[in-house]
Short mmCIF file of C-alpha atoms and ligand atoms in Angstrom, two decimals:
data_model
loop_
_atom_site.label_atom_id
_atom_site.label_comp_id
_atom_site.label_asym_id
_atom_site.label_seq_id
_atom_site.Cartn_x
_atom_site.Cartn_y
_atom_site.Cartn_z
CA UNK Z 21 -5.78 -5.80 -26.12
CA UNK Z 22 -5.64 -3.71 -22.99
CA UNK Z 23 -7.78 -5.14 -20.01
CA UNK Z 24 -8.20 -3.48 -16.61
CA UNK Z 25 -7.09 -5.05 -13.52
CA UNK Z 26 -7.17 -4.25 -9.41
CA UNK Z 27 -3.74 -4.24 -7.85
CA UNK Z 28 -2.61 -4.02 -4.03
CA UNK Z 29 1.20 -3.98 -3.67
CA UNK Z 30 1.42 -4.07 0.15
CA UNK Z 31 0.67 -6.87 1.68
CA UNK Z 32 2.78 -8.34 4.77
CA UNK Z 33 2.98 -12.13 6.38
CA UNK Z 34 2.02 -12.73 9.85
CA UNK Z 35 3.25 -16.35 9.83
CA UNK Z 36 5.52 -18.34 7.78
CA UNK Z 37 4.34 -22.08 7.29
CA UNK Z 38 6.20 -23.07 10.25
CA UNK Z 39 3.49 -20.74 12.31
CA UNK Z 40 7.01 -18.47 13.47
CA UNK Z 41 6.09 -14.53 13.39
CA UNK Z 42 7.15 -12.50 10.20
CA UNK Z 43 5.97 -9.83 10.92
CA UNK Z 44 5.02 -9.84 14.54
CA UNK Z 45 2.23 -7.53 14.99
CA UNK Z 46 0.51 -9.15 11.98
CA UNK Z 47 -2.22 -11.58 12.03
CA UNK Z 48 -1.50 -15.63 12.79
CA UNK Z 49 -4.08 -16.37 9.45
CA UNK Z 50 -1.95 -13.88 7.51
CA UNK Z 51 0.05 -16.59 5.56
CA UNK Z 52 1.60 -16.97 1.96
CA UNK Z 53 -1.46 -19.61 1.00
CA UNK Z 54 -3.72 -17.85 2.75
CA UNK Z 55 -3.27 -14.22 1.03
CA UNK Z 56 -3.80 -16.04 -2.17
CA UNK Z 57 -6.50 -17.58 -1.39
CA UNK Z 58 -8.28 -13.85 -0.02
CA UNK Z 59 -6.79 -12.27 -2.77
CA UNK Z 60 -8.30 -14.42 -5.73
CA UNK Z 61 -11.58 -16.31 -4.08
CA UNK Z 62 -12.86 -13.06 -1.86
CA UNK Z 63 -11.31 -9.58 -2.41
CA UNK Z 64 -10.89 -10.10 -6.45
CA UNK Z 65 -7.36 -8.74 -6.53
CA UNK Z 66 -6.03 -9.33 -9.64
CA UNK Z 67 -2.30 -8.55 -8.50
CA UNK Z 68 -0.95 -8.86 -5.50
CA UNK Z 69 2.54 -7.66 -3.78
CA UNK Z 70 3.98 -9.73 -0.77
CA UNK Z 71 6.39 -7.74 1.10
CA UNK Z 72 8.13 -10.01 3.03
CA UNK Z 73 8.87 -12.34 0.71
CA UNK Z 74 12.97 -11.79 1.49
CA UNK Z 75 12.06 -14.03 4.58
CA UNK Z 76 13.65 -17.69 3.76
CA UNK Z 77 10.64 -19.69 5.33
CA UNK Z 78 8.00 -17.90 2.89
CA UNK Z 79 10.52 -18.40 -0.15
CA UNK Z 80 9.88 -22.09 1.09
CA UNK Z 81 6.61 -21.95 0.97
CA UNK Z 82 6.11 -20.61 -2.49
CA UNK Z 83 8.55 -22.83 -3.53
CA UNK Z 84 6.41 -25.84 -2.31
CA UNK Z 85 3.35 -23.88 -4.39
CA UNK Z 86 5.31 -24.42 -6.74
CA UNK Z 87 6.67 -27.60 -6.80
CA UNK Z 88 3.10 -29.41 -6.04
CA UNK Z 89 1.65 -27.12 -9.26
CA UNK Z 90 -0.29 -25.05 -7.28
CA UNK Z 91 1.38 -22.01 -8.22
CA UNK Z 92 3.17 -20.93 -11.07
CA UNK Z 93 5.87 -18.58 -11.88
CA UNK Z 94 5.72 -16.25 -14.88
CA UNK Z 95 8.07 -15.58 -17.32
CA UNK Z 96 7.67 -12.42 -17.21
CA UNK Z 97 7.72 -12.17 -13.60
CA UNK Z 98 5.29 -13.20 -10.36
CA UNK Z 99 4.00 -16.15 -9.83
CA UNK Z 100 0.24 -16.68 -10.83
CA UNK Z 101 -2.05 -18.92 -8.35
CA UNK Z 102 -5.69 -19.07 -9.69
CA UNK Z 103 -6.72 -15.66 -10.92
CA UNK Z 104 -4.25 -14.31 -9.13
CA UNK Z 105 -0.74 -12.70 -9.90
CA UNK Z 106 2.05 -12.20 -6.89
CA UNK Z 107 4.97 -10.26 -6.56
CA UNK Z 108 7.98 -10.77 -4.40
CA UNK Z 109 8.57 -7.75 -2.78
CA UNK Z 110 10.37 -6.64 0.81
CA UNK Z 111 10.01 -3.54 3.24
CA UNK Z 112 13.14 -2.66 4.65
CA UNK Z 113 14.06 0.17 6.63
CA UNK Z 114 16.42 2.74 5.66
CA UNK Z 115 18.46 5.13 8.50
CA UNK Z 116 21.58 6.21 7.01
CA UNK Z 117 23.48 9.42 7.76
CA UNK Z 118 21.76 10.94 4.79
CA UNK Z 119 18.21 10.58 6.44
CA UNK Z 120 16.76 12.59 9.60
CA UNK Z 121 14.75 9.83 10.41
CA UNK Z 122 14.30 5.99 9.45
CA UNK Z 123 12.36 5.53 6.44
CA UNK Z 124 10.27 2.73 4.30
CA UNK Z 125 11.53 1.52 1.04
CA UNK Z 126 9.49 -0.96 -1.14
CA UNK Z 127 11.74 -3.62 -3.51
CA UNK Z 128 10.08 -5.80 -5.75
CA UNK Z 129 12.64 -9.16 -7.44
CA UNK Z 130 10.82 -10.55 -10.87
CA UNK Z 131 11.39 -13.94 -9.65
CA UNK Z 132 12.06 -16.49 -6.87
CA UNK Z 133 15.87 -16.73 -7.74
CA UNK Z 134 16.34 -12.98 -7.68
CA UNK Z 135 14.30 -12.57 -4.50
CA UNK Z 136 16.71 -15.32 -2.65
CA UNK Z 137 19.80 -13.93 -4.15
CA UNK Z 138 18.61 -10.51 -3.02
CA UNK Z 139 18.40 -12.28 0.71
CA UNK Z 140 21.52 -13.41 0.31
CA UNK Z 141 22.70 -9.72 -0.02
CA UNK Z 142 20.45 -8.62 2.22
CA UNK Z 143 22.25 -11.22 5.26
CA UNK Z 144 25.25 -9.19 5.50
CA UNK Z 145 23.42 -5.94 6.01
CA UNK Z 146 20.77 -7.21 8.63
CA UNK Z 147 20.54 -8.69 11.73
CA UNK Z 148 17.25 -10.79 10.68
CA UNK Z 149 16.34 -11.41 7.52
CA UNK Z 150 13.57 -13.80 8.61
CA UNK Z 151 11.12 -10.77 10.46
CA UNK Z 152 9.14 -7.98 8.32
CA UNK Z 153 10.84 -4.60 7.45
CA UNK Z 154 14.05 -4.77 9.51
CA UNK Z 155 16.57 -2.18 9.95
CA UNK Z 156 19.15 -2.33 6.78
CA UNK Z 157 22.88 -1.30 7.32
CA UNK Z 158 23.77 0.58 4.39
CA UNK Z 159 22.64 4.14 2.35
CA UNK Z 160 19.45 3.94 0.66
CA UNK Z 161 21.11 4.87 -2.48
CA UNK Z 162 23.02 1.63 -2.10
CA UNK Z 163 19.90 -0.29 -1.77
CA UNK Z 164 18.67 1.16 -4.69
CA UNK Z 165 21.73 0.30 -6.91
CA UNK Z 166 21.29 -3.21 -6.10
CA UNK Z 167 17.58 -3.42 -6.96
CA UNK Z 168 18.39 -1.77 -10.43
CA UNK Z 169 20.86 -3.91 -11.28
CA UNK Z 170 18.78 -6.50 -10.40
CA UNK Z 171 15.44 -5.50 -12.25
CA UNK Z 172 13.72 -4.84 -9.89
CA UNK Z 173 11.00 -2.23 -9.01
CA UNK Z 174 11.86 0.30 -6.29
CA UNK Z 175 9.30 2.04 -4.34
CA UNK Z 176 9.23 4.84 -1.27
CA UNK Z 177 6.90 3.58 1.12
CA UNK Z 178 3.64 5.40 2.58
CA UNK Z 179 5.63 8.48 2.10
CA UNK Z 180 3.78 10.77 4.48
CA UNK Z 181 2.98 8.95 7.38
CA UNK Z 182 4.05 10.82 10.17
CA UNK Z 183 6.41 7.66 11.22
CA UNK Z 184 9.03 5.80 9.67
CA UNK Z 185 8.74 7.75 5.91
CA UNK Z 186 10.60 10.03 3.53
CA UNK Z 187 8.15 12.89 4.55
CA UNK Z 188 7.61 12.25 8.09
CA UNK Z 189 10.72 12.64 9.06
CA UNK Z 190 12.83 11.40 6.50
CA UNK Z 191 13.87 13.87 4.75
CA UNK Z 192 14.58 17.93 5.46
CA UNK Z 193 13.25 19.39 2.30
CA UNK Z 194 13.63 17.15 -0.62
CA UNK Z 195 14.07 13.04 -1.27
CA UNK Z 196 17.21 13.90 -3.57
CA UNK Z 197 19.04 14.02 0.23
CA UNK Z 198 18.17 10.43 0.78
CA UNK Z 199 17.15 9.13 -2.36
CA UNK Z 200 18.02 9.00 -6.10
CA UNK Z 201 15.63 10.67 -7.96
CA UNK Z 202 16.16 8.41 -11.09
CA UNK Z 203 15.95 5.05 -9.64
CA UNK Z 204 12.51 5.31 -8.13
CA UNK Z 205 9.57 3.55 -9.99
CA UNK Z 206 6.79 5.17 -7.95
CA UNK Z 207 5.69 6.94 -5.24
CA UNK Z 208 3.68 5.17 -2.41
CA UNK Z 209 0.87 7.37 -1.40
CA UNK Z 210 0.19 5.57 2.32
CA UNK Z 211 -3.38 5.52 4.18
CA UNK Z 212 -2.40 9.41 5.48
CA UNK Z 213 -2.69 11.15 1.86
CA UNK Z 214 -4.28 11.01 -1.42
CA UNK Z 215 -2.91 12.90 -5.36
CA UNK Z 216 -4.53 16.17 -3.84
CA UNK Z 217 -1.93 16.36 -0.71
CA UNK Z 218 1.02 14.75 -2.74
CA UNK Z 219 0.44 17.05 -5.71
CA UNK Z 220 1.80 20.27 -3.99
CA UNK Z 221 5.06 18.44 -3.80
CA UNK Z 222 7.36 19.87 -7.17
CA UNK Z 223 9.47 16.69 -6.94
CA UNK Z 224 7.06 13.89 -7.22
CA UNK Z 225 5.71 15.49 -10.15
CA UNK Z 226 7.38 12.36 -12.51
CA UNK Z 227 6.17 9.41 -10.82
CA UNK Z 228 3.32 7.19 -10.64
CA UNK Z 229 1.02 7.19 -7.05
CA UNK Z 230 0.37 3.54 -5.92
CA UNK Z 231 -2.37 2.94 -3.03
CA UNK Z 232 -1.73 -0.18 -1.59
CA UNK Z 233 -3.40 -1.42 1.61
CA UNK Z 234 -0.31 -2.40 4.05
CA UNK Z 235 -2.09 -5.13 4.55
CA UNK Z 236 -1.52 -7.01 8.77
CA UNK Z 237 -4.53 -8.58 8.17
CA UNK Z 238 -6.50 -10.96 5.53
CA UNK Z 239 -9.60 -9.31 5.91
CA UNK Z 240 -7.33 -5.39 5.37
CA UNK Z 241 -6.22 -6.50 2.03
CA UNK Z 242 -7.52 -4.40 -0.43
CA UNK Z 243 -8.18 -1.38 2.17
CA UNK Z 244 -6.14 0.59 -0.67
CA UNK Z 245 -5.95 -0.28 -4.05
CA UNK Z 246 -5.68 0.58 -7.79
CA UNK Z 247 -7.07 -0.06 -11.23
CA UNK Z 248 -4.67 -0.47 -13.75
CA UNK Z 249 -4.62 -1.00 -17.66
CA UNK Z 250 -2.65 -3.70 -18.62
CA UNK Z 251 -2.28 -6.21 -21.19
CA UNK Z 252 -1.67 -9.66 -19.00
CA UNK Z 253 -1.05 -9.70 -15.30
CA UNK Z 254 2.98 -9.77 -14.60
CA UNK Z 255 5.85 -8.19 -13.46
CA UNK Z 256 7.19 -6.26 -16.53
CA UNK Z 257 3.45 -5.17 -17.27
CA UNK Z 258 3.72 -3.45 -13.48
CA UNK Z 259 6.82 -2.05 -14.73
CA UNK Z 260 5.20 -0.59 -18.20
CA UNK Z 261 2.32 0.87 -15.98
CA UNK Z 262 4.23 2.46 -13.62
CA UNK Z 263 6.01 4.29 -16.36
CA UNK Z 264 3.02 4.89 -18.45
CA UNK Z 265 4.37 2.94 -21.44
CA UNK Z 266 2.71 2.14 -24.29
CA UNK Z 267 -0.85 2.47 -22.94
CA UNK Z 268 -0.14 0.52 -19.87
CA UNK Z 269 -0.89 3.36 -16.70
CA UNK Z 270 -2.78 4.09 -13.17
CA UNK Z 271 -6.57 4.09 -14.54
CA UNK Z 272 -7.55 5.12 -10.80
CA UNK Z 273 -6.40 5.18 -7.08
CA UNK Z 274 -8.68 3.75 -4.08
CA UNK Z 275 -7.99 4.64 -0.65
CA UNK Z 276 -8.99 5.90 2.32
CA UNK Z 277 -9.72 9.08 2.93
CA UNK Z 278 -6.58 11.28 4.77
CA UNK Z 279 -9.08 12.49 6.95
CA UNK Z 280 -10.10 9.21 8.74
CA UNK Z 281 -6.22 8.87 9.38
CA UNK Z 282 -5.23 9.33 12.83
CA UNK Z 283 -2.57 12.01 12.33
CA UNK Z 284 -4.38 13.91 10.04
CA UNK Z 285 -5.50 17.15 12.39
CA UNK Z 286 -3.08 19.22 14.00
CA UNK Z 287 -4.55 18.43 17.59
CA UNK Z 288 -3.78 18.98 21.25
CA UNK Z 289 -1.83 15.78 22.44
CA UNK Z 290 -3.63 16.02 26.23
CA UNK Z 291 -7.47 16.84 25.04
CA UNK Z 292 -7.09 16.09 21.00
CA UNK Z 293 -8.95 19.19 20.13
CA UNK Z 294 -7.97 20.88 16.81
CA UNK Z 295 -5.82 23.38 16.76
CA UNK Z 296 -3.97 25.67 14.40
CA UNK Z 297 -0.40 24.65 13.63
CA UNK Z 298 1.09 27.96 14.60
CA UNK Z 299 -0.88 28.09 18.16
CA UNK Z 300 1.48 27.96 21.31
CA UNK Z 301 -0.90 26.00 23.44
CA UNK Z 302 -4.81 24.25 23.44
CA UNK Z 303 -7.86 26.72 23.38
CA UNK Z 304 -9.58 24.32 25.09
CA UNK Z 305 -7.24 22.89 27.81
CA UNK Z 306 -4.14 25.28 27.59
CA UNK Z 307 -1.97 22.26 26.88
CA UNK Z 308 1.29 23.38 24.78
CA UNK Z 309 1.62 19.75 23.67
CA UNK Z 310 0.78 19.84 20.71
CA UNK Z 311 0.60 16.52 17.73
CA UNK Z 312 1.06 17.98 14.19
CA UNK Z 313 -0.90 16.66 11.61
CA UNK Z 314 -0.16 14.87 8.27
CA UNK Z 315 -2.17 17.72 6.55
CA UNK Z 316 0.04 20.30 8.10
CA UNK Z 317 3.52 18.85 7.36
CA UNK Z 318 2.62 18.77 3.62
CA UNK Z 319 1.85 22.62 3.46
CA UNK Z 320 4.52 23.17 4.58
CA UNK Z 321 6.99 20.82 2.17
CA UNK Z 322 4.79 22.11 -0.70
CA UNK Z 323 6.90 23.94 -3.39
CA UNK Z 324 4.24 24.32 -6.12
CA UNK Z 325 0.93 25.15 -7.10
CA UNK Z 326 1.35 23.18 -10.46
CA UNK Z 327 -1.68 20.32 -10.72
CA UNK Z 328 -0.77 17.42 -13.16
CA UNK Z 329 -3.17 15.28 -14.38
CA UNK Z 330 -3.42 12.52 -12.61
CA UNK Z 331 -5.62 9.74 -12.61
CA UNK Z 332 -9.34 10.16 -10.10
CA UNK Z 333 -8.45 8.89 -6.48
CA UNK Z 334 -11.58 7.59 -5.26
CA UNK Z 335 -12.32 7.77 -1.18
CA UNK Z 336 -12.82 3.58 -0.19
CA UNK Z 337 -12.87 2.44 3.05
CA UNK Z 338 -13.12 -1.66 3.10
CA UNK Z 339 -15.95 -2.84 2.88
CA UNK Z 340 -16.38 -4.60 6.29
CA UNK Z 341 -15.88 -1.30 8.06
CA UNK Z 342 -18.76 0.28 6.08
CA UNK Z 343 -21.48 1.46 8.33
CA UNK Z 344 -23.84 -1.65 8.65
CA UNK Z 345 -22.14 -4.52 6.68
CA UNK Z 346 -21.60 -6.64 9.57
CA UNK Z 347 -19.47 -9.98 9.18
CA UNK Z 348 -23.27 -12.26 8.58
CA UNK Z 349 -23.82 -9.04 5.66
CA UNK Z 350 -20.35 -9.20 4.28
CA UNK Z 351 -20.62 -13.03 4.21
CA UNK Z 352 -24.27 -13.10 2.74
CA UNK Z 353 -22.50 -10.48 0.25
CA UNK Z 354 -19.55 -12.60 -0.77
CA UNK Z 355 -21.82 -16.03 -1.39
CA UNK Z 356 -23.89 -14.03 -3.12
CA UNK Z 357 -21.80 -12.03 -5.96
CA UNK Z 358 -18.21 -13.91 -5.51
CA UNK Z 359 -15.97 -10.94 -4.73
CA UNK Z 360 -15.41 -7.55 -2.87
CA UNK Z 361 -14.03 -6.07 -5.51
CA UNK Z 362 -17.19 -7.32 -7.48
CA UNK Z 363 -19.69 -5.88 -4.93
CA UNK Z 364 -17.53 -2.58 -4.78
CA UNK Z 365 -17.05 -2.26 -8.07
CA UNK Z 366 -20.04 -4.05 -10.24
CA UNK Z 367 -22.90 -5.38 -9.14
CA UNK Z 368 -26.46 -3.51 -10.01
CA UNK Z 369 -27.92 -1.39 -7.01
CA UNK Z 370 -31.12 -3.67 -8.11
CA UNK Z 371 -28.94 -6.65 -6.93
CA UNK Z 372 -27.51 -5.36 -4.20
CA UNK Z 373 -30.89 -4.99 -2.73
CA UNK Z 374 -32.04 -8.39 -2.71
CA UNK Z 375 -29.35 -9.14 -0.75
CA UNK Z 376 -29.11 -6.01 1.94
CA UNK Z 377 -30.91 -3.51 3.59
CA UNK Z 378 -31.53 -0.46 0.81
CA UNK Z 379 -29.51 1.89 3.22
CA UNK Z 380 -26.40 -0.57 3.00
CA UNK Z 381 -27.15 -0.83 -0.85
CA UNK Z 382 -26.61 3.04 -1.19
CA UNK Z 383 -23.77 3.29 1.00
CA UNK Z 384 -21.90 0.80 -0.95
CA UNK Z 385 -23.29 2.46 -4.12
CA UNK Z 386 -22.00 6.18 -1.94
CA UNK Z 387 -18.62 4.47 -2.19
CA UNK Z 388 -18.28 3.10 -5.51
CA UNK Z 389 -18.68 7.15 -6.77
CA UNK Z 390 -16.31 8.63 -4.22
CA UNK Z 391 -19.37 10.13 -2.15
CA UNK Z 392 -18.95 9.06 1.15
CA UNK Z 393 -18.49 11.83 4.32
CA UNK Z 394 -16.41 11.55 6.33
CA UNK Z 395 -15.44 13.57 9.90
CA UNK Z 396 -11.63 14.21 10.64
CA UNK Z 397 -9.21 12.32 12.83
CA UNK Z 398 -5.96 13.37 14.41
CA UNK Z 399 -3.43 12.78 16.99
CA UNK Z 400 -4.07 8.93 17.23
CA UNK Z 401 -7.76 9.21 17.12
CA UNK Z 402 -9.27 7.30 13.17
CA UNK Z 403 -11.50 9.90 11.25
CA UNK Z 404 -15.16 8.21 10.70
CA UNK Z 405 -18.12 7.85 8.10
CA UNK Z 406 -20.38 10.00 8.60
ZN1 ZN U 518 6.12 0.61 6.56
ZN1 ZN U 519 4.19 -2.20 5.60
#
């Protein structure tokens, strides 16, 4: 029997066990034990991807999960702690001569042995293999071989943030430069777009959208998500879904909104007032600097009017940065119903209310149907609820 099932692929480590930096900008509570602990106990994510699980000291650390029987790994693939399911997984960054800027590639290993092996590898075509999403020396079509061969699950990262992706600057005109088209498993959507923005694009027409949350804190996990069928929570069902086989698919994206992302506008860099992309200079200040937007660069990559069907992506934002749930209200929320994805997702509006304020109650019940306003950010400024 199918069963449904809320996924978040993105997730990075702060720390490794030894408290050293894995990915440096990311929180010091943003550890392997700790992101399972979030992930099954207060966000209710059924599957989890850890991306910088190619670091050695956090392949210690699950291995220790796993020796003391905390943690188990799957046959199938991942390793299941509680309700949870987790994927190995690793960011790397791509700049070949191919690309026209550096870009981020998702690769997920079905188990621990592959994951080290794939470190290994990765050694001789790094400088660090121990810090998040480092620089690899090689063509991206290399990378990709090796994760194929490999079984594993290869993924283009937040594809059109304006930074570091196959859109942003990656790529001229189409991801064939870079990229090949046939060993690709999905496309990663990134906080900066949604299925609308992406669907213009001819050549992502075959794959799956994933919404993850790229995760640098506990409390961000989950910020974007997805629902998908599946039959059991593991690595080769990930694979089926992403490939639509046999029933196994995308039932529905989560994510922000692009318009509370902070390159979404085409804006004035000096007084951030919007502006059309073809202006020569500011209306407002006569600045010619001027930032495009995410929303901008898309129009122009877009080759086709085609729509495919796609499954609903539903505007989220998480639910401690909703409008008047506090940390004492998202606390009192969590002891009261279990989970986020719970209060998002399930609990009555009758329910909600004898918990919270009626106006909180209907926000969260705005944001479980996709109804939430929200005004426009851009060059560096966040968009915000309304
Ligand atoms: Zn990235
Ligand atoms: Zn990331």
């Amino acid at each position: 029997m199918m069963d449904t099932f809320f996924v978040d692929l993105h997730i990075h480590i702060g720390r490794d066990w030894n408290g050293k930096p894995v990915k440096i900008t990311g929180s010091k509570s943003l550890t392997l034990s700790n992101i399972f602990e979030e992930a099954t106990n207060r966000k209710g994510l059924d599957m989890v991807g850890v991306i910088d699980a190619q670091a050695p000291a956090v392949q210690e650390e699950m291995q220790d999960l796993i020796d003391r029987g905390q943690a188990v790994e799957l046959k199938e693939g991942g390793v299941r702690y509680q309700d949870t399911v987790l994927l190995l997984g690793s960011e790397i960054e791509v700049y070949d001569a191919a690309c026209s800027g550096p870009i981020h590639v998702l690769s997920y290993f079905p188990t621990l042995d592959r994951m080290k092996a794939f470190t290994a590898w990765l050694s001789m075509k790094m400088k660090n293999v121990n810090l998040s999403s480092q620089r690899f020396y090689g063509t991206a079509r290399e990378l990709q071989q090796y994760v194929k061969e490999q079984e594993g699950i290869f993924i283009p990262a937040h594809v059109f943030t304006p930074f570091k992706s196959l859109y942003g600057k990656g790529v001229k005109q189409t991801l064939r430069e870079v990229l090949d088209p046939d060993k690709i498993d999905a496309i990663e959507l990134g906080l900066s777009a949604d299925t609308e923005m992406a669907d213009g694009i001819g050549e992502l027409e075959p794959y799956t959208y994933v919404t993850n949350s790229d995760a640098h804190s506990l409390g961000k996990l989950a910020r974007e998500y997805q629902r998908m069928a599946l039959k059991a929570l593991n690595f080769e069902e990930l694979r089926m879904a992403l490939h639509k086989r046999e029933g196994r698919k995308v039932l529905t994206n989560y994510g922000m909104s692009p318009a509370m992302g902070k390159y979404h506008q085409t804006v004035c860099a000096e007084c951030l007032f919007s502006v059309e992309v073809s202006a020569s200079r500011c209306e407002q200040c006569g600045s010619k600097k001027i930032v495009k937007g995410v929303k901008d660069r898309v129009e122009e990559l877009k080759s086709s009017t085609q729509m495919k069907e796609r499954p609903p992506y539903i505007y989220q934002v998480p639910l401690s940065s909703l409008p008047g749930v506090g940390t004492r209200t998202y606390e009192k929320l969590i002891d009261a119903f279990g989970t986020e994805m719970a209060i998002i997702h399930e609990v009555s509006r009758e329910d909600l209310k004898t918990v919270i304020p009626e106006q909180v109650a209907e926000r969260i019940m705005a944001m479980r149907n996709g109804t939430l306003t929200i005004e426009a950010g851009g060059g560096g400024r966040y968009g915000r609820i309304q």
